[in-house]
Amino acid sequence: MDDVVDESTIFETPLLEIDLELDTDATVYAKAEWFNLYDSPYGGGSIKSRVAKGMLDGAEQRGELNEDVTLIEPSSGNTGSELARLAGARGYDVEIVMPDNASEGKVNAVRDAGAEIRFVDADRGYDAVIETCEELVAADPGAYFRPNQYENPDNPGTHEQTTAREIYDATDGVVTQFVAGVGTGGTITGTGRGLQDLSDGRVTVVGFEPDGPLHAIDGLKYLRSGDHYHPETYDESVLDRKEYVSTAAAYDCARGLRERYADRELTIADPGQHDTATVREHLRVDGQFLVGTSAGAGAATVTQLDSAGALDDDDTVVFVLCDRGDKYADIPLWEEYL
């Protein structure tokens, strides 16, 4: 197991001012979440570093974890890798149940952290990954502890306590819209709820999902129709608006960010707990500004809001850069560059 994890580098991630070439003059910021565990030997963390820490801290405080059980969790990648890093460093055995089409970068991060991986045929859908994990726990409940990111209130609770406050403080309280995708629903539910509380309801919360069940936006769930698993951590009543994003639009916006910032620096609105030099050093991959698939979808959602006339010139919008692009070197988004 990995024993080189500095948990003090989780939270207080940088806020960047992003030019999305909108029709309005709205100010757009993006929260660079790979700065969680940014000094990790595996290329930084993700927004799921927050959730992994929150769930582990909560489980230990409640006495639910001990060294005789294996921590097990279904994951398409980021939650699995972050749980593997943090739980492994705390001395626990970890097993992650993953679809067999998970990106190579995410699989390697889980494996390098010392966790066991149980693959599930991706053609069966992601619900089968969750069901496989449930079957393993049911067959030997005494051997496993499952944090359960899809039902654990520590998931949205961590975002409500940390992510929301960081965004509100970094924007000096002028944030007007918060945009995030729906996977477990923890980010949009917890951060949205926290921002609404901090702003006395002034912040508009916009969630987005893939526009179809067959998509390639990692970490997001299609919940619009059909018999799909609906996470308990997702409280749709927090949302003021919901958008649907295509894989093509998400990938186009991710590539657009790379091209836009090929020859110019990004403006660091707030470096969080890092100095500006550190932020600039870790923003790029091989000299290029590369973000993950859900980050591209977030940018696409902001442009959709702008096109629909939902943004004004004096608005301040925040979306999330959930992870860095080098985790996606083996898929069409970035394979030609990495």
Tab-separated table of N, CA and C in Angstrom, residues 17-150:
chain	number	residue	atom	x	y	z
A	17	GLU	N	-9.606	31.902	-13.383
A	17	GLU	CA	-10.522	32.625	-14.257
A	17	GLU	C	-10.380	32.051	-15.661
A	18	ILE	N	-11.500	31.642	-16.250
A	18	ILE	CA	-11.503	30.925	-17.514
A	18	ILE	C	-12.256	31.722	-18.583
A	19	ASP	N	-11.650	31.842	-19.752
A	19	ASP	CA	-12.287	32.493	-20.890
A	19	ASP	C	-12.945	31.426	-21.757
A	20	LEU	N	-14.277	31.407	-21.775
A	20	LEU	CA	-15.014	30.459	-22.604
A	20	LEU	C	-15.591	31.122	-23.847
A	21	GLU	N	-15.197	32.371	-24.106
A	21	GLU	CA	-15.645	33.109	-25.283
A	21	GLU	C	-17.174	33.139	-25.366
A	22	LEU	N	-17.782	33.599	-24.293
A	22	LEU	CA	-19.237	33.683	-24.212
A	22	LEU	C	-19.755	34.914	-24.941
A	23	ASP	N	-21.047	34.912	-25.203
A	23	ASP	CA	-21.680	36.090	-25.801
A	23	ASP	C	-21.850	37.203	-24.772
A	24	THR	N	-22.012	36.831	-23.504
A	24	THR	CA	-22.139	37.818	-22.429
A	24	THR	C	-20.770	38.098	-21.827
A	25	ASP	N	-20.740	39.067	-20.921
A	25	ASP	CA	-19.502	39.403	-20.214
A	25	ASP	C	-19.455	38.774	-18.830
A	26	ALA	N	-20.216	37.698	-18.634
A	26	ALA	CA	-20.197	37.011	-17.341
A	26	ALA	C	-18.773	36.550	-17.022
A	27	THR	N	-18.422	36.621	-15.753
A	27	THR	CA	-17.120	36.136	-15.288
A	27	THR	C	-17.241	34.654	-14.968
A	28	VAL	N	-16.305	33.861	-15.488
A	28	VAL	CA	-16.348	32.413	-15.281
A	28	VAL	C	-15.089	31.959	-14.553
A	29	TYR	N	-15.278	31.230	-13.481
A	29	TYR	CA	-14.172	30.640	-12.728
A	29	TYR	C	-14.302	29.122	-12.761
A	30	ALA	N	-13.156	28.453	-12.652
A	30	ALA	CA	-13.132	26.989	-12.577
A	30	ALA	C	-12.242	26.563	-11.413
A	31	LYS	N	-12.720	25.594	-10.655
A	31	LYS	CA	-11.986	25.117	-9.485
A	31	LYS	C	-11.156	23.896	-9.876
A	32	ALA	N	-9.838	24.035	-9.796
A	32	ALA	CA	-8.908	22.997	-10.263
A	32	ALA	C	-8.694	21.956	-9.170
A	33	GLU	N	-9.500	20.890	-9.241
A	33	GLU	CA	-9.545	19.933	-8.143
A	33	GLU	C	-8.420	18.917	-8.134
A	34	TRP	N	-7.585	18.881	-9.178
A	34	TRP	CA	-6.451	17.942	-9.113
A	34	TRP	C	-5.368	18.445	-8.155
A	35	PHE	N	-5.549	19.635	-7.611
A	35	PHE	CA	-4.593	20.115	-6.610
A	35	PHE	C	-4.821	19.466	-5.250
A	36	ASN	N	-5.929	18.739	-5.090
A	36	ASN	CA	-6.009	17.829	-3.953
A	36	ASN	C	-4.925	16.774	-4.151
A	37	LEU	N	-4.087	16.553	-3.142
A	37	LEU	CA	-2.985	15.592	-3.260
A	37	LEU	C	-2.097	15.898	-4.460
A	38	TYR	N	-1.896	17.195	-4.749
A	38	TYR	CA	-1.173	17.590	-5.961
A	38	TYR	C	0.257	17.051	-6.007
A	39	ASP	N	0.849	16.765	-4.843
A	39	ASP	CA	2.226	16.283	-4.829
A	39	ASP	C	2.299	14.757	-4.782
A	40	SER	N	1.170	14.090	-5.086
A	40	SER	CA	1.160	12.628	-5.115
A	40	SER	C	2.071	12.117	-6.225
A	41	PRO	N	2.689	10.952	-6.037
A	41	PRO	CA	3.518	10.376	-7.107
A	41	PRO	C	2.698	9.938	-8.307
A	42	TYR	N	1.355	9.958	-8.196
A	42	TYR	CA	0.499	9.512	-9.292
A	42	TYR	C	-0.117	10.678	-10.046
A	43	GLY	N	0.468	11.852	-9.977
A	43	GLY	CA	0.035	12.951	-10.822
A	43	GLY	C	-1.103	13.777	-10.278
A	44	GLY	N	-1.278	13.840	-8.982
A	44	GLY	CA	-2.338	14.656	-8.420
A	44	GLY	C	-3.590	13.864	-8.151
A	45	GLY	N	-4.508	14.496	-7.440
A	45	GLY	CA	-5.752	13.834	-7.076
A	45	GLY	C	-6.908	14.299	-7.928
A	46	SER	N	-8.067	14.423	-7.308
A	46	SER	CA	-9.271	14.843	-8.010
A	46	SER	C	-10.268	15.345	-6.984
A	47	ILE	N	-11.435	15.740	-7.455
A	47	ILE	CA	-12.470	16.175	-6.524
A	47	ILE	C	-12.865	15.045	-5.574
A	48	LYS	N	-12.621	13.798	-5.976
A	48	LYS	CA	-12.970	12.665	-5.129
A	48	LYS	C	-12.017	12.486	-3.957
A	49	SER	N	-10.882	13.197	-3.972
A	49	SER	CA	-10.010	13.167	-2.793
A	49	SER	C	-10.754	13.691	-1.579
A	50	ARG	N	-11.565	14.731	-1.783
A	50	ARG	CA	-12.364	15.293	-0.686
A	50	ARG	C	-13.322	14.250	-0.119
A	51	VAL	N	-14.033	13.584	-1.028
A	51	VAL	CA	-15.046	12.613	-0.623
A	51	VAL	C	-14.404	11.424	0.083
A	52	ALA	N	-13.291	10.939	-0.464
A	52	ALA	CA	-12.613	9.805	0.161
A	52	ALA	C	-12.192	10.140	1.585
A	53	LYS	N	-11.603	11.303	1.769
A	53	LYS	CA	-11.189	11.715	3.107
A	53	LYS	C	-12.394	11.864	4.026
A	54	GLY	N	-13.451	12.507	3.518
A	54	GLY	CA	-14.639	12.715	4.344
A	54	GLY	C	-15.263	11.409	4.785
A	55	MET	N	-15.365	10.436	3.876
A	55	MET	CA	-15.986	9.153	4.229
A	55	MET	C	-15.099	8.350	5.176
A	56	LEU	N	-13.780	8.375	4.952
A	56	LEU	CA	-12.878	7.650	5.848
A	56	LEU	C	-12.867	8.263	7.245
A	57	ASP	N	-12.797	9.587	7.313
A	57	ASP	CA	-12.817	10.254	8.618
A	57	ASP	C	-14.100	9.918	9.372
A	58	GLY	N	-15.230	9.974	8.656
A	58	GLY	CA	-16.503	9.688	9.301
A	58	GLY	C	-16.589	8.254	9.787
A	59	ALA	N	-16.125	7.309	8.952
A	59	ALA	CA	-16.177	5.901	9.335
A	59	ALA	C	-15.305	5.617	10.554
A	60	GLU	N	-14.118	6.227	10.602
A	60	GLU	CA	-13.232	6.022	11.747
A	60	GLU	C	-13.818	6.649	13.004
A	61	GLN	N	-14.411	7.817	12.870
A	61	GLN	CA	-15.008	8.471	14.032
A	61	GLN	C	-16.174	7.660	14.598
A	62	ARG	N	-16.893	6.975	13.725
A	62	ARG	CA	-18.038	6.167	14.171
A	62	ARG	C	-17.624	4.740	14.553
A	63	GLY	N	-16.352	4.405	14.410
A	63	GLY	CA	-15.868	3.086	14.775
A	63	GLY	C	-16.276	1.991	13.816
A	64	GLU	N	-16.499	2.347	12.537
A	64	GLU	CA	-16.973	1.382	11.548
A	64	GLU	C	-15.835	0.653	10.839
A	65	LEU	N	-14.616	1.115	11.007
A	65	LEU	CA	-13.477	0.535	10.309
A	65	LEU	C	-12.513	-0.100	11.293
A	66	ASN	N	-11.963	-1.245	10.912
A	66	ASN	CA	-10.877	-1.838	11.685
A	66	ASN	C	-9.963	-2.575	10.725
A	67	GLU	N	-8.783	-2.972	11.214
A	67	GLU	CA	-7.759	-3.543	10.342
A	67	GLU	C	-8.093	-4.942	9.863
A	68	ASP	N	-9.165	-5.553	10.392
A	68	ASP	CA	-9.512	-6.910	10.002
A	68	ASP	C	-10.441	-6.964	8.789
A	69	VAL	N	-10.949	-5.820	8.341
A	69	VAL	CA	-11.854	-5.813	7.202
A	69	VAL	C	-11.176	-5.186	5.995
A	70	THR	N	-11.675	-5.549	4.816
A	70	THR	CA	-11.204	-4.952	3.567
A	70	THR	C	-12.195	-3.883	3.147
A	71	LEU	N	-11.679	-2.711	2.888
A	71	LEU	CA	-12.528	-1.641	2.377
A	71	LEU	C	-12.817	-1.918	0.908
A	72	ILE	N	-14.100	-1.915	0.528
A	72	ILE	CA	-14.492	-2.224	-0.851
A	72	ILE	C	-15.431	-1.145	-1.364
A	73	GLU	N	-15.280	-0.781	-2.632
A	73	GLU	CA	-16.116	0.268	-3.204
A	73	GLU	C	-16.198	0.106	-4.722
A	74	PRO	N	-17.400	0.283	-5.309
A	74	PRO	CA	-17.506	0.337	-6.766
A	74	PRO	C	-17.128	1.727	-7.245
A	75	SER	N	-16.429	1.805	-8.367
A	75	SER	CA	-15.974	3.107	-8.853
A	75	SER	C	-15.572	3.010	-10.314
A	76	SER	N	-15.862	4.072	-11.069
A	76	SER	CA	-15.366	4.136	-12.445
A	76	SER	C	-13.931	4.640	-12.480
A	77	GLY	N	-13.397	5.052	-11.334
A	77	GLY	CA	-11.998	5.444	-11.312
A	77	GLY	C	-11.561	6.356	-10.190
A	78	ASN	N	-12.059	7.590	-10.160
A	78	ASN	CA	-11.488	8.577	-9.252
A	78	ASN	C	-11.757	8.284	-7.781
A	79	THR	N	-12.978	7.908	-7.423
A	79	THR	CA	-13.231	7.571	-6.020
A	79	THR	C	-12.392	6.363	-5.622
A	80	GLY	N	-12.293	5.393	-6.519
A	80	GLY	CA	-11.499	4.206	-6.226
A	80	GLY	C	-10.041	4.525	-5.977
A	81	SER	N	-9.462	5.364	-6.834
A	81	SER	CA	-8.041	5.675	-6.662
A	81	SER	C	-7.804	6.474	-5.393
A	82	GLU	N	-8.725	7.397	-5.079
A	82	GLU	CA	-8.513	8.226	-3.884
A	82	GLU	C	-8.727	7.422	-2.607
A	83	LEU	N	-9.720	6.539	-2.591
A	83	LEU	CA	-9.892	5.660	-1.433
A	83	LEU	C	-8.689	4.731	-1.276
A	84	ALA	N	-8.184	4.229	-2.411
A	84	ALA	CA	-7.031	3.336	-2.351
A	84	ALA	C	-5.824	4.048	-1.749
A	85	ARG	N	-5.586	5.278	-2.170
A	85	ARG	CA	-4.439	6.033	-1.651
A	85	ARG	C	-4.586	6.315	-0.164
A	86	LEU	N	-5.721	6.894	0.203
A	86	LEU	CA	-5.893	7.342	1.583
A	86	LEU	C	-6.068	6.176	2.545
A	87	ALA	N	-6.928	5.217	2.184
A	87	ALA	CA	-7.152	4.082	3.080
A	87	ALA	C	-5.908	3.210	3.171
A	88	GLY	N	-5.207	3.031	2.033
A	88	GLY	CA	-3.976	2.258	2.068
A	88	GLY	C	-2.939	2.878	2.971
A	89	ALA	N	-2.812	4.196	2.895
A	89	ALA	CA	-1.844	4.890	3.743
A	89	ALA	C	-2.215	4.812	5.220
A	90	ARG	N	-3.510	4.622	5.494
A	90	ARG	CA	-3.962	4.485	6.887
A	90	ARG	C	-3.890	3.042	7.371
A	91	GLY	N	-3.452	2.132	6.480
A	91	GLY	CA	-3.216	0.763	6.904
A	91	GLY	C	-4.305	-0.239	6.577
A	92	TYR	N	-5.270	0.142	5.777
A	92	TYR	CA	-6.366	-0.763	5.440
A	92	TYR	C	-6.122	-1.456	4.097
A	93	ASP	N	-6.623	-2.683	3.978
A	93	ASP	CA	-6.652	-3.350	2.682
A	93	ASP	C	-7.823	-2.791	1.892
A	94	VAL	N	-7.631	-2.676	0.570
A	94	VAL	CA	-8.650	-2.042	-0.270
A	94	VAL	C	-8.895	-2.898	-1.513
A	95	GLU	N	-10.174	-3.048	-1.880
A	95	GLU	CA	-10.565	-3.704	-3.124
A	95	GLU	C	-11.534	-2.779	-3.853
A	96	ILE	N	-11.255	-2.503	-5.113
A	96	ILE	CA	-12.092	-1.611	-5.911
A	96	ILE	C	-12.730	-2.409	-7.044
A	97	VAL	N	-14.051	-2.272	-7.195
A	97	VAL	CA	-14.798	-2.922	-8.265
A	97	VAL	C	-14.985	-1.898	-9.381
A	98	MET	N	-14.467	-2.210	-10.579
A	98	MET	CA	-14.427	-1.245	-11.671
A	98	MET	C	-14.946	-1.855	-12.969
A	99	PRO	N	-15.520	-1.035	-13.860
A	99	PRO	CA	-15.835	-1.529	-15.207
A	99	PRO	C	-14.543	-1.780	-15.964
A	100	ASP	N	-14.543	-2.775	-16.826
A	100	ASP	CA	-13.291	-3.137	-17.495
A	100	ASP	C	-12.901	-2.187	-18.620
A	101	ASN	N	-13.705	-1.134	-18.836
A	101	ASN	CA	-13.314	-0.111	-19.813
A	101	ASN	C	-12.870	1.182	-19.146
A	102	ALA	N	-12.605	1.132	-17.836
A	102	ALA	CA	-12.111	2.322	-17.137
A	102	ALA	C	-10.794	2.766	-17.767
A	103	SER	N	-10.553	4.080	-17.757
A	103	SER	CA	-9.350	4.592	-18.400
A	103	SER	C	-8.100	4.005	-17.743
A	104	GLU	N	-7.086	3.784	-18.561
A	104	GLU	CA	-5.852	3.164	-18.085
A	104	GLU	C	-5.215	3.971	-16.967
A	105	GLY	N	-5.295	5.315	-17.064
A	105	GLY	CA	-4.707	6.153	-16.035
A	105	GLY	C	-5.347	5.938	-14.678
A	106	LYS	N	-6.682	5.765	-14.678
A	106	LYS	CA	-7.375	5.547	-13.412
A	106	LYS	C	-7.104	4.153	-12.863
A	107	VAL	N	-7.073	3.170	-13.753
A	107	VAL	CA	-6.760	1.804	-13.323
A	107	VAL	C	-5.362	1.756	-12.715
A	108	ASN	N	-4.406	2.402	-13.358
A	108	ASN	CA	-3.036	2.401	-12.844
A	108	ASN	C	-2.942	3.100	-11.496
A	109	ALA	N	-3.728	4.175	-11.318
A	109	ALA	CA	-3.691	4.884	-10.034
A	109	ALA	C	-4.193	3.992	-8.908
A	110	VAL	N	-5.248	3.215	-9.171
A	110	VAL	CA	-5.768	2.285	-8.165
A	110	VAL	C	-4.744	1.189	-7.883
A	111	ARG	N	-4.204	0.639	-8.944
A	111	ARG	CA	-3.245	-0.467	-8.797
A	111	ARG	C	-1.958	-0.003	-8.119
A	112	ASP	N	-1.460	1.171	-8.504
A	112	ASP	CA	-0.221	1.676	-7.925
A	112	ASP	C	-0.367	1.990	-6.439
A	113	ALA	N	-1.588	2.298	-6.020
A	113	ALA	CA	-1.823	2.563	-4.601
A	113	ALA	C	-1.914	1.288	-3.786
A	114	GLY	N	-1.838	0.132	-4.456
A	114	GLY	CA	-1.786	-1.138	-3.745
A	114	GLY	C	-3.108	-1.845	-3.580
A	115	ALA	N	-4.169	-1.333	-4.188
A	115	ALA	CA	-5.483	-1.951	-4.037
A	115	ALA	C	-5.665	-3.111	-5.004
A	116	GLU	N	-6.509	-4.058	-4.610
A	116	GLU	CA	-6.939	-5.114	-5.514
A	116	GLU	C	-8.047	-4.557	-6.403
A	117	ILE	N	-8.105	-5.029	-7.649
A	117	ILE	CA	-9.148	-4.581	-8.571
A	117	ILE	C	-9.948	-5.784	-9.044
A	118	ARG	N	-11.267	-5.644	-8.992
A	118	ARG	CA	-12.160	-6.659	-9.546
A	118	ARG	C	-12.904	-6.002	-10.711
A	119	PHE	N	-12.661	-6.479	-11.911
A	119	PHE	CA	-13.264	-5.879	-13.099
A	119	PHE	C	-14.625	-6.512	-13.409
A	120	VAL	N	-15.521	-5.666	-13.915
A	120	VAL	CA	-16.857	-6.094	-14.338
A	120	VAL	C	-17.028	-5.719	-15.804
A	121	ASP	N	-17.635	-6.598	-16.585
A	121	ASP	CA	-17.860	-6.354	-18.012
A	121	ASP	C	-18.628	-5.046	-18.202
A	122	ALA	N	-18.009	-4.091	-18.858
A	122	ALA	CA	-18.621	-2.779	-19.044
A	122	ALA	C	-19.884	-2.840	-19.888
A	123	ASP	N	-20.008	-3.859	-20.725
A	123	ASP	CA	-21.203	-3.992	-21.557
A	123	ASP	C	-22.459	-4.239	-20.718
A	124	ARG	N	-22.271	-4.635	-19.470
A	124	ARG	CA	-23.418	-4.859	-18.577
A	124	ARG	C	-23.920	-3.558	-17.967
A	125	GLY	N	-23.202	-2.463	-18.201
A	125	GLY	CA	-23.607	-1.176	-17.651
A	125	GLY	C	-23.023	-0.945	-16.271
A	126	TYR	N	-23.003	0.335	-15.854
A	126	TYR	CA	-22.375	0.637	-14.562
A	126	TYR	C	-23.180	0.094	-13.388
A	127	ASP	N	-24.494	-0.052	-13.555
A	127	ASP	CA	-25.286	-0.619	-12.471
A	127	ASP	C	-24.762	-1.995	-12.074
A	128	ALA	N	-24.205	-2.737	-13.035
A	128	ALA	CA	-23.660	-4.063	-12.743
A	128	ALA	C	-22.430	-3.984	-11.855
A	129	VAL	N	-21.690	-2.895	-11.960
A	129	VAL	CA	-20.527	-2.695	-11.091
A	129	VAL	C	-20.990	-2.557	-9.645
A	130	ILE	N	-22.024	-1.742	-9.446
A	130	ILE	CA	-22.578	-1.561	-8.104
A	130	ILE	C	-23.148	-2.872	-7.574
A	131	GLU	N	-23.893	-3.589	-8.429
A	131	GLU	CA	-24.508	-4.849	-8.011
A	131	GLU	C	-23.458	-5.892	-7.643
A	132	THR	N	-22.355	-5.940	-8.388
A	132	THR	CA	-21.283	-6.884	-8.076
A	132	THR	C	-20.693	-6.606	-6.701
A	133	CYS	N	-20.472	-5.336	-6.406
A	133	CYS	CA	-19.953	-4.964	-5.088
A	133	CYS	C	-20.935	-5.373	-3.992
A	134	GLU	N	-22.209	-5.120	-4.215
A	134	GLU	CA	-23.223	-5.486	-3.222
A	134	GLU	C	-23.250	-6.995	-2.980
A	135	GLU	N	-23.092	-7.774	-4.056
A	135	GLU	CA	-23.098	-9.233	-3.935
A	135	GLU	C	-21.895	-9.724	-3.127
A	136	LEU	N	-20.736	-9.119	-3.346
A	136	LEU	CA	-19.535	-9.515	-2.610
A	136	LEU	C	-19.707	-9.254	-1.115
A	137	VAL	N	-20.253	-8.092	-0.772
A	137	VAL	CA	-20.446	-7.748	0.636
A	137	VAL	C	-21.495	-8.657	1.269
A	138	ALA	N	-22.582	-8.931	0.523
A	138	ALA	CA	-23.644	-9.783	1.057
A	138	ALA	C	-23.157	-11.204	1.306
A	139	ALA	N	-22.232	-11.677	0.466
A	139	ALA	CA	-21.730	-13.041	0.604
A	139	ALA	C	-20.822	-13.212	1.819
A	140	ASP	N	-20.161	-12.146	2.247
A	140	ASP	CA	-19.256	-12.224	3.392
A	140	ASP	C	-19.211	-10.861	4.094
A	141	PRO	N	-20.302	-10.490	4.755
A	141	PRO	CA	-20.402	-9.141	5.333
A	141	PRO	C	-19.351	-8.829	6.385
A	142	GLY	N	-18.862	-9.846	7.062
A	142	GLY	CA	-17.863	-9.601	8.096
A	142	GLY	C	-16.492	-9.284	7.553
A	143	ALA	N	-16.276	-9.561	6.270
A	143	ALA	CA	-14.953	-9.370	5.674
A	143	ALA	C	-14.772	-7.995	5.060
A	144	TYR	N	-15.882	-7.285	4.841
A	144	TYR	CA	-15.811	-6.040	4.079
A	144	TYR	C	-16.424	-4.857	4.835
A	145	PHE	N	-15.903	-3.675	4.517
A	145	PHE	CA	-16.570	-2.429	4.862
A	145	PHE	C	-16.689	-1.609	3.592
A	146	ARG	N	-17.901	-1.202	3.265
A	146	ARG	CA	-18.139	-0.404	2.071
A	146	ARG	C	-18.513	1.031	2.470
A	147	PRO	N	-17.686	2.016	2.125
A	147	PRO	CA	-18.043	3.405	2.436
A	147	PRO	C	-19.341	3.830	1.761
A	148	ASN	N	-19.595	3.341	0.555
A	148	ASN	CA	-20.822	3.585	-0.199
A	148	ASN	C	-21.015	5.059	-0.538
A	149	GLN	N	-20.251	5.519	-1.509
A	149	GLN	CA	-20.317	6.909	-1.942
A	149	GLN	C	-21.698	7.312	-2.451
A	150	TYR	N	-22.532	6.330	-2.831
A	150	TYR	CA	-23.847	6.627	-3.388
A	150	TYR	C	-24.929	6.822	-2.325
